[in-house]
């Protein structure tokens, strides 16, 4: 996998976030690391992004303490792990990441381990903004590093039309239903 990792220009990070896919939001403080699935994350300027993380989430506490967060795009290849990261809370299960089946890896320049099987990873430093606190529970961040899987994103463009199915990003609907770029994924055990 490492041969496909490619650093990206943070001033063009908006292009990575602009597709509106389901994200994993990660944060680490000390030895505590968490990733959660989130649909409300995206771009708000060339090198700025946002993530909405409710106050009850374990990940929020880590972001508040560390001043950093990761936004990454899970792919079809890790749809089951993504669903588990979104339905299990570290408030209830300290072994959440292990029990989800998600694999982590270290990447040069990133301050925390990343989830393997994503199409892109972006690290943000929190921008302190009195307006982003309650009631919105939103974090704004300045992108400090960005990396992609070159099989789906290179030269500042997504290349999904040439990508194998397992590398397509996920777009969550509800109740275990996802769309991939061009293809629906349904996990029957989560249907409503």
PDB file of N, CA, C and O in Angstrom, residues 116-177:
ATOM      1  N   UNK A 116      -6.061   2.373   7.676  1.00  0.00           N
ATOM      2  CA  UNK A 116      -5.703   1.745   6.404  1.00  0.00           C
ATOM      3  C   UNK A 116      -6.974   1.491   5.597  1.00  0.00           C
ATOM      4  O   UNK A 116      -8.019   1.169   6.151  1.00  0.00           O
ATOM      5  N   UNK A 117      -6.885   1.660   4.280  1.00  0.00           N
ATOM      6  CA  UNK A 117      -8.023   1.375   3.416  1.00  0.00           C
ATOM      7  C   UNK A 117      -8.826   2.599   3.038  1.00  0.00           C
ATOM      8  O   UNK A 117      -9.909   2.483   2.480  1.00  0.00           O
ATOM      9  N   UNK A 118      -8.293   3.777   3.314  1.00  0.00           N
ATOM     10  CA  UNK A 118      -8.970   5.026   2.941  1.00  0.00           C
ATOM     11  C   UNK A 118      -8.403   5.539   1.621  1.00  0.00           C
ATOM     12  O   UNK A 118      -7.318   5.147   1.202  1.00  0.00           O
ATOM     13  N   UNK A 119      -9.138   6.432   0.986  1.00  0.00           N
ATOM     14  CA  UNK A 119      -8.700   7.022  -0.278  1.00  0.00           C
ATOM     15  C   UNK A 119      -7.862   8.276  -0.056  1.00  0.00           C
ATOM     16  O   UNK A 119      -7.040   8.634  -0.896  1.00  0.00           O
ATOM     17  N   UNK A 120      -8.083   8.955   1.076  1.00  0.00           N
ATOM     18  CA  UNK A 120      -7.349  10.185   1.388  1.00  0.00           C
ATOM     19  C   UNK A 120      -7.366  10.421   2.889  1.00  0.00           C
ATOM     20  O   UNK A 120      -8.281   9.988   3.588  1.00  0.00           O
ATOM     21  N   UNK A 121      -6.330  11.129   3.359  1.00  0.00           N
ATOM     22  CA  UNK A 121      -6.186  11.465   4.772  1.00  0.00           C
ATOM     23  C   UNK A 121      -5.746  12.912   4.862  1.00  0.00           C
ATOM     24  O   UNK A 121      -4.816  13.332   4.166  1.00  0.00           O
ATOM     25  N   UNK A 122      -6.402  13.689   5.710  1.00  0.00           N
ATOM     26  CA  UNK A 122      -6.050  15.097   5.899  1.00  0.00           C
ATOM     27  C   UNK A 122      -5.944  15.373   7.395  1.00  0.00           C
ATOM     28  O   UNK A 122      -6.823  14.966   8.153  1.00  0.00           O
ATOM     29  N   UNK A 123      -4.901  16.065   7.798  1.00  0.00           N
ATOM     30  CA  UNK A 123      -4.741  16.429   9.210  1.00  0.00           C
ATOM     31  C   UNK A 123      -4.959  17.927   9.363  1.00  0.00           C
ATOM     32  O   UNK A 123      -4.445  18.719   8.568  1.00  0.00           O
ATOM     33  N   UNK A 124      -5.711  18.289  10.399  1.00  0.00           N
ATOM     34  CA  UNK A 124      -6.073  19.680  10.657  1.00  0.00           C
ATOM     35  C   UNK A 124      -5.650  20.110  12.047  1.00  0.00           C
ATOM     36  O   UNK A 124      -5.736  19.330  13.003  1.00  0.00           O
ATOM     37  N   UNK A 125      -5.231  21.355  12.154  1.00  0.00           N
ATOM     38  CA  UNK A 125      -5.064  22.022  13.446  1.00  0.00           C
ATOM     39  C   UNK A 125      -6.336  22.819  13.676  1.00  0.00           C
ATOM     40  O   UNK A 125      -6.802  23.538  12.777  1.00  0.00           O
ATOM     41  N   UNK A 126      -6.904  22.684  14.863  1.00  0.00           N
ATOM     42  CA  UNK A 126      -8.156  23.365  15.185  1.00  0.00           C
ATOM     43  C   UNK A 126      -7.938  24.874  15.162  1.00  0.00           C
ATOM     44  O   UNK A 126      -6.957  25.392  15.700  1.00  0.00           O
ATOM     45  N   UNK A 127      -8.850  25.565  14.511  1.00  0.00           N
ATOM     46  CA  UNK A 127      -8.882  27.033  14.528  1.00  0.00           C
ATOM     47  C   UNK A 127      -9.858  27.421  15.637  1.00  0.00           C
ATOM     48  O   UNK A 127     -11.034  27.043  15.587  1.00  0.00           O
ATOM     49  N   UNK A 128      -9.363  28.119  16.626  1.00  0.00           N
ATOM     50  CA  UNK A 128     -10.230  28.540  17.727  1.00  0.00           C
ATOM     51  C   UNK A 128     -11.194  29.597  17.220  1.00  0.00           C
ATOM     52  O   UNK A 128     -10.788  30.586  16.629  1.00  0.00           O
ATOM     53  N   UNK A 129     -12.480  29.331  17.449  1.00  0.00           N
ATOM     54  CA  UNK A 129     -13.521  30.225  16.951  1.00  0.00           C
ATOM     55  C   UNK A 129     -14.686  30.178  17.933  1.00  0.00           C
ATOM     56  O   UNK A 129     -15.325  29.132  18.083  1.00  0.00           O
ATOM     57  N   UNK A 130     -14.949  31.274  18.579  1.00  0.00           N
ATOM     58  CA  UNK A 130     -16.012  31.296  19.591  1.00  0.00           C
ATOM     59  C   UNK A 130     -17.375  30.953  19.003  1.00  0.00           C
ATOM     60  O   UNK A 130     -18.268  30.496  19.702  1.00  0.00           O
ATOM     61  N   UNK A 131     -17.557  31.148  17.705  1.00  0.00           N
ATOM     62  CA  UNK A 131     -18.844  30.869  17.072  1.00  0.00           C
ATOM     63  C   UNK A 131     -19.022  29.386  16.742  1.00  0.00           C
ATOM     64  O   UNK A 131     -20.116  28.960  16.417  1.00  0.00           O
ATOM     65  N   UNK A 132     -17.947  28.601  16.797  1.00  0.00           N
ATOM     66  CA  UNK A 132     -18.053  27.193  16.415  1.00  0.00           C
ATOM     67  C   UNK A 132     -18.403  26.289  17.596  1.00  0.00           C
ATOM     68  O   UNK A 132     -18.570  25.098  17.427  1.00  0.00           O
ATOM     69  N   UNK A 133     -18.512  26.843  18.786  1.00  0.00           N
ATOM     70  CA  UNK A 133     -18.935  26.038  19.931  1.00  0.00           C
ATOM     71  C   UNK A 133     -20.430  25.791  19.834  1.00  0.00           C
ATOM     72  O   UNK A 133     -21.055  26.025  18.817  1.00  0.00           O
ATOM     73  N   UNK A 134     -21.032  25.334  20.904  1.00  0.00           N
ATOM     74  CA  UNK A 134     -22.481  25.088  20.905  1.00  0.00           C
ATOM     75  C   UNK A 134     -23.208  26.275  20.331  1.00  0.00           C
ATOM     76  O   UNK A 134     -22.764  27.384  20.471  1.00  0.00           O
ATOM     77  N   UNK A 135     -24.306  26.114  19.636  1.00  0.00           N
ATOM     78  CA  UNK A 135     -25.063  24.884  19.471  1.00  0.00           C
ATOM     79  C   UNK A 135     -24.625  24.024  18.289  1.00  0.00           C
ATOM     80  O   UNK A 135     -25.206  22.977  18.043  1.00  0.00           O
ATOM     81  N   UNK A 136     -23.607  24.410  17.535  1.00  0.00           N
ATOM     82  CA  UNK A 136     -23.272  23.699  16.300  1.00  0.00           C
ATOM     83  C   UNK A 136     -22.338  22.514  16.504  1.00  0.00           C
ATOM     84  O   UNK A 136     -22.304  21.616  15.694  1.00  0.00           O
ATOM     85  N   UNK A 137     -21.551  22.519  17.560  1.00  0.00           N
ATOM     86  CA  UNK A 137     -20.614  21.445  17.864  1.00  0.00           C
ATOM     87  C   UNK A 137     -19.678  21.186  16.685  1.00  0.00           C
ATOM     88  O   UNK A 137     -19.366  20.060  16.344  1.00  0.00           O
ATOM     89  N   UNK A 138     -19.229  22.259  16.064  1.00  0.00           N
ATOM     90  CA  UNK A 138     -18.414  22.194  14.863  1.00  0.00           C
ATOM     91  C   UNK A 138     -16.981  22.621  15.176  1.00  0.00           C
ATOM     92  O   UNK A 138     -16.749  23.557  15.914  1.00  0.00           O
ATOM     93  N   UNK A 139     -16.035  21.883  14.604  1.00  0.00           N
ATOM     94  CA  UNK A 139     -14.627  22.270  14.646  1.00  0.00           C
ATOM     95  C   UNK A 139     -14.234  22.775  13.269  1.00  0.00           C
ATOM     96  O   UNK A 139     -14.555  22.147  12.257  1.00  0.00           O
ATOM     97  N   UNK A 140     -13.534  23.886  13.241  1.00  0.00           N
ATOM     98  CA  UNK A 140     -12.909  24.357  12.014  1.00  0.00           C
ATOM     99  C   UNK A 140     -11.426  24.065  12.137  1.00  0.00           C
ATOM    100  O   UNK A 140     -10.855  24.157  13.226  1.00  0.00           O
ATOM    101  N   UNK A 141     -10.791  23.722  11.014  1.00  0.00           N
ATOM    102  CA  UNK A 141      -9.380  23.411  11.062  1.00  0.00           C
ATOM    103  C   UNK A 141      -8.648  23.891   9.831  1.00  0.00           C
ATOM    104  O   UNK A 141      -9.224  24.032   8.761  1.00  0.00           O
ATOM    105  N   UNK A 142      -7.360  24.130  10.032  1.00  0.00           N
ATOM    106  CA  UNK A 142      -6.453  24.472   8.936  1.00  0.00           C
ATOM    107  C   UNK A 142      -5.694  23.203   8.574  1.00  0.00           C
ATOM    108  O   UNK A 142      -5.095  22.556   9.425  1.00  0.00           O
ATOM    109  N   UNK A 143      -5.749  22.830   7.308  1.00  0.00           N
ATOM    110  CA  UNK A 143      -5.078  21.619   6.850  1.00  0.00           C
ATOM    111  C   UNK A 143      -3.564  21.805   6.938  1.00  0.00           C
ATOM    112  O   UNK A 143      -3.015  22.778   6.415  1.00  0.00           O
ATOM    113  N   UNK A 144      -2.897  20.884   7.616  1.00  0.00           N
ATOM    114  CA  UNK A 144      -1.443  20.955   7.758  1.00  0.00           C
ATOM    115  C   UNK A 144      -0.734  19.862   6.966  1.00  0.00           C
ATOM    116  O   UNK A 144       0.460  19.957   6.725  1.00  0.00           O
ATOM    117  N   UNK A 145      -1.477  18.820   6.598  1.00  0.00           N
ATOM    118  CA  UNK A 145      -0.917  17.815   5.698  1.00  0.00           C
ATOM    119  C   UNK A 145      -2.048  17.040   5.052  1.00  0.00           C
ATOM    120  O   UNK A 145      -3.118  16.887   5.642  1.00  0.00           O
ATOM    121  N   UNK A 146      -1.778  16.580   3.842  1.00  0.00           N
ATOM    122  CA  UNK A 146      -2.774  15.831   3.082  1.00  0.00           C
ATOM    123  C   UNK A 146      -2.063  14.747   2.281  1.00  0.00           C
ATOM    124  O   UNK A 146      -0.963  14.969   1.780  1.00  0.00           O
ATOM    125  N   UNK A 147      -2.702  13.601   2.215  1.00  0.00           N
ATOM    126  CA  UNK A 147      -2.130  12.472   1.500  1.00  0.00           C
ATOM    127  C   UNK A 147      -3.275  11.693   0.855  1.00  0.00           C
ATOM    128  O   UNK A 147      -4.386  11.669   1.384  1.00  0.00           O
ATOM    129  N   UNK A 148      -3.005  11.080  -0.274  1.00  0.00           N
ATOM    130  CA  UNK A 148      -4.031  10.298  -0.964  1.00  0.00           C
ATOM    131  C   UNK A 148      -3.449   8.982  -1.450  1.00  0.00           C
ATOM    132  O   UNK A 148      -2.234   8.795  -1.495  1.00  0.00           O
ATOM    133  N   UNK A 149      -4.346   8.107  -1.825  1.00  0.00           N
ATOM    134  CA  UNK A 149      -3.972   6.891  -2.521  1.00  0.00           C
ATOM    135  C   UNK A 149      -3.932   7.274  -4.005  1.00  0.00           C
ATOM    136  O   UNK A 149      -4.961   7.644  -4.584  1.00  0.00           O
ATOM    137  N   UNK A 150      -2.778   7.198  -4.607  1.00  0.00           N
ATOM    138  CA  UNK A 150      -2.597   7.674  -5.982  1.00  0.00           C
ATOM    139  C   UNK A 150      -3.411   6.883  -7.003  1.00  0.00           C
ATOM    140  O   UNK A 150      -3.593   7.339  -8.129  1.00  0.00           O
ATOM    141  N   UNK A 151      -3.935   5.741  -6.604  1.00  0.00           N
ATOM    142  CA  UNK A 151      -4.770   4.968  -7.539  1.00  0.00           C
ATOM    143  C   UNK A 151      -6.133   5.621  -7.744  1.00  0.00           C
ATOM    144  O   UNK A 151      -6.812   5.325  -8.726  1.00  0.00           O
ATOM    145  N   UNK A 152      -6.541   6.503  -6.808  1.00  0.00           N
ATOM    146  CA  UNK A 152      -7.832   7.167  -6.937  1.00  0.00           C
ATOM    147  C   UNK A 152      -7.735   8.693  -6.937  1.00  0.00           C
ATOM    148  O   UNK A 152      -8.686   9.370  -7.322  1.00  0.00           O
ATOM    149  N   UNK A 153      -6.594   9.240  -6.509  1.00  0.00           N
ATOM    150  CA  UNK A 153      -6.436  10.691  -6.496  1.00  0.00           C
ATOM    151  C   UNK A 153      -4.977  11.036  -6.769  1.00  0.00           C
ATOM    152  O   UNK A 153      -4.075  10.637  -6.022  1.00  0.00           O
ATOM    153  N   UNK A 154      -4.752  11.763  -7.850  1.00  0.00           N
ATOM    154  CA  UNK A 154      -3.408  12.234  -8.184  1.00  0.00           C
ATOM    155  C   UNK A 154      -3.537  13.468  -9.066  1.00  0.00           C
ATOM    156  O   UNK A 154      -4.584  13.707  -9.676  1.00  0.00           O
ATOM    157  N   UNK A 155      -2.504  14.259  -9.087  1.00  0.00           N
ATOM    158  CA  UNK A 155      -2.499  15.500  -9.864  1.00  0.00           C
ATOM    159  C   UNK A 155      -3.711  16.378  -9.541  1.00  0.00           C
ATOM    160  O   UNK A 155      -4.302  16.985 -10.421  1.00  0.00           O
ATOM    161  N   UNK A 156      -4.076  16.381  -8.268  1.00  0.00           N
ATOM    162  CA  UNK A 156      -5.193  17.199  -7.759  1.00  0.00           C
ATOM    163  C   UNK A 156      -6.552  16.854  -8.356  1.00  0.00           C
ATOM    164  O   UNK A 156      -7.429  17.701  -8.447  1.00  0.00           O
ATOM    165  N   UNK A 157      -6.732  15.591  -8.740  1.00  0.00           N
ATOM    166  CA  UNK A 157      -8.013  15.148  -9.303  1.00  0.00           C
ATOM    167  C   UNK A 157      -8.338  13.727  -8.847  1.00  0.00           C
ATOM    168  O   UNK A 157      -7.464  12.868  -8.766  1.00  0.00           O
ATOM    169  N   UNK A 158      -9.633  13.491  -8.586  1.00  0.00           N
ATOM    170  CA  UNK A 158     -10.121  12.142  -8.310  1.00  0.00           C
ATOM    171  C   UNK A 158     -10.166  11.374  -9.627  1.00  0.00           C
ATOM    172  O   UNK A 158     -10.509  11.932 -10.660  1.00  0.00           O
ATOM    173  N   UNK A 159      -9.844  10.095  -9.573  1.00  0.00           N
ATOM    174  CA  UNK A 159      -9.816   9.241 -10.765  1.00  0.00           C
ATOM    175  C   UNK A 159     -10.639   7.981 -10.530  1.00  0.00           C
ATOM    176  O   UNK A 159     -10.175   6.868 -10.742  1.00  0.00           O
ATOM    177  N   UNK A 160     -11.867   8.136 -10.092  1.00  0.00           N
ATOM    178  CA  UNK A 160     -12.677   6.972  -9.756  1.00  0.00           C
ATOM    179  C   UNK A 160     -13.072   6.139 -10.961  1.00  0.00           C
ATOM    180  O   UNK A 160     -13.309   4.939 -10.829  1.00  0.00           O
ATOM    181  N   UNK A 161     -13.129   6.727 -12.122  1.00  0.00           N
ATOM    182  CA  UNK A 161     -13.549   5.945 -13.284  1.00  0.00           C
ATOM    183  C   UNK A 161     -12.542   4.851 -13.638  1.00  0.00           C
ATOM    184  O   UNK A 161     -12.893   3.877 -14.277  1.00  0.00           O
ATOM    185  N   UNK A 162     -11.290   4.983 -13.197  1.00  0.00           N
ATOM    186  CA  UNK A 162     -10.293   3.936 -13.411  1.00  0.00           C
ATOM    187  C   UNK A 162     -10.043   3.100 -12.161  1.00  0.00           C
ATOM    188  O   UNK A 162      -9.283   2.153 -12.186  1.00  0.00           O
ATOM    189  N   UNK A 163     -10.671   3.451 -11.042  1.00  0.00           N
ATOM    190  CA  UNK A 163     -10.380   2.792  -9.768  1.00  0.00           C
ATOM    191  C   UNK A 163     -11.094   1.457  -9.636  1.00  0.00           C
ATOM    192  O   UNK A 163     -12.234   1.319 -10.084  1.00  0.00           O
ATOM    193  N   UNK A 164     -10.421   0.505  -9.003  1.00  0.00           N
ATOM    194  CA  UNK A 164     -11.135  -0.739  -8.704  1.00  0.00           C
ATOM    195  C   UNK A 164     -12.252  -0.462  -7.694  1.00  0.00           C
ATOM    196  O   UNK A 164     -12.181   0.492  -6.922  1.00  0.00           O
ATOM    197  N   UNK A 165     -13.279  -1.286  -7.700  1.00  0.00           N
ATOM    198  CA  UNK A 165     -14.440  -1.061  -6.843  1.00  0.00           C
ATOM    199  C   UNK A 165     -14.072  -0.895  -5.373  1.00  0.00           C
ATOM    200  O   UNK A 165     -14.656  -0.071  -4.670  1.00  0.00           O
ATOM    201  N   UNK A 166     -13.121  -1.668  -4.872  1.00  0.00           N
ATOM    202  CA  UNK A 166     -12.805  -1.612  -3.441  1.00  0.00           C
ATOM    203  C   UNK A 166     -12.172  -0.285  -3.011  1.00  0.00           C
ATOM    204  O   UNK A 166     -12.109   0.010  -1.822  1.00  0.00           O
ATOM    205  N   UNK A 167     -11.757   0.553  -3.952  1.00  0.00           N
ATOM    206  CA  UNK A 167     -11.148   1.849  -3.626  1.00  0.00           C
ATOM    207  C   UNK A 167     -12.111   3.021  -3.788  1.00  0.00           C
ATOM    208  O   UNK A 167     -11.729   4.171  -3.605  1.00  0.00           O
ATOM    209  N   UNK A 168     -13.351   2.753  -4.117  1.00  0.00           N
ATOM    210  CA  UNK A 168     -14.332   3.834  -4.276  1.00  0.00           C
ATOM    211  C   UNK A 168     -14.793   4.321  -2.904  1.00  0.00           C
ATOM    212  O   UNK A 168     -14.944   3.533  -1.978  1.00  0.00           O
ATOM    213  N   UNK A 169     -15.020   5.620  -2.779  1.00  0.00           N
ATOM    214  CA  UNK A 169     -15.444   6.185  -1.499  1.00  0.00           C
ATOM    215  C   UNK A 169     -16.887   5.812  -1.186  1.00  0.00           C
ATOM    216  O   UNK A 169     -17.677   5.507  -2.074  1.00  0.00           O
ATOM    217  N   UNK A 170     -17.218   5.883   0.109  1.00  0.00           N
ATOM    218  CA  UNK A 170     -18.543   5.547   0.618  1.00  0.00           C
ATOM    219  C   UNK A 170     -19.365   6.806   0.825  1.00  0.00           C
ATOM    220  O   UNK A 170     -18.841   7.834   1.256  1.00  0.00           O
ATOM    221  N   UNK A 171     -20.659   6.700   0.560  1.00  0.00           N
ATOM    222  CA  UNK A 171     -21.601   7.800   0.795  1.00  0.00           C
ATOM    223  C   UNK A 171     -22.769   7.197   1.568  1.00  0.00           C
ATOM    224  O   UNK A 171     -23.543   6.411   1.014  1.00  0.00           O
ATOM    225  N   UNK A 172     -22.867   7.557   2.843  1.00  0.00           N
ATOM    226  CA  UNK A 172     -23.842   6.939   3.740  1.00  0.00           C
ATOM    227  C   UNK A 172     -25.224   7.539   3.556  1.00  0.00           C
ATOM    228  O   UNK A 172     -25.375   8.747   3.427  1.00  0.00           O
ATOM    229  N   UNK A 173     -26.234   6.673   3.564  1.00  0.00           N
ATOM    230  CA  UNK A 173     -27.626   7.110   3.469  1.00  0.00           C
ATOM    231  C   UNK A 173     -28.273   6.933   4.835  1.00  0.00           C
ATOM    232  O   UNK A 173     -28.577   7.904   5.513  1.00  0.00           O
ATOM    233  N   UNK A 174     -28.491   5.699   5.285  1.00  0.00           N
ATOM    234  CA  UNK A 174     -29.068   5.389   6.599  1.00  0.00           C
ATOM    235  C   UNK A 174     -29.201   3.886   6.733  1.00  0.00           C
ATOM    236  O   UNK A 174     -29.256   3.162   5.728  1.00  0.00           O
ATOM    237  N   UNK A 175     -29.265   3.416   7.980  1.00  0.00           N
ATOM    238  CA  UNK A 175     -29.585   2.019   8.247  1.00  0.00           C
ATOM    239  C   UNK A 175     -28.725   1.007   7.525  1.00  0.00           C
ATOM    240  O   UNK A 175     -29.234   0.001   7.049  1.00  0.00           O
ATOM    241  N   UNK A 176     -27.429   1.236   7.406  1.00  0.00           N
ATOM    242  CA  UNK A 176     -26.550   0.289   6.744  1.00  0.00           C
ATOM    243  C   UNK A 176     -26.530   0.392   5.232  1.00  0.00           C
ATOM    244  O   UNK A 176     -25.940  -0.438   4.559  1.00  0.00           O
ATOM    245  N   UNK A 177     -27.152   1.423   4.668  1.00  0.00           N
ATOM    246  CA  UNK A 177     -27.144   1.645   3.212  1.00  0.00           C
ATOM    247  C   UNK A 177     -26.092   2.693   2.864  1.00  0.00           C
ATOM    248  O   UNK A 177     -26.082   3.778   3.426  1.00  0.00           O
TER     249      UNK A 177
END
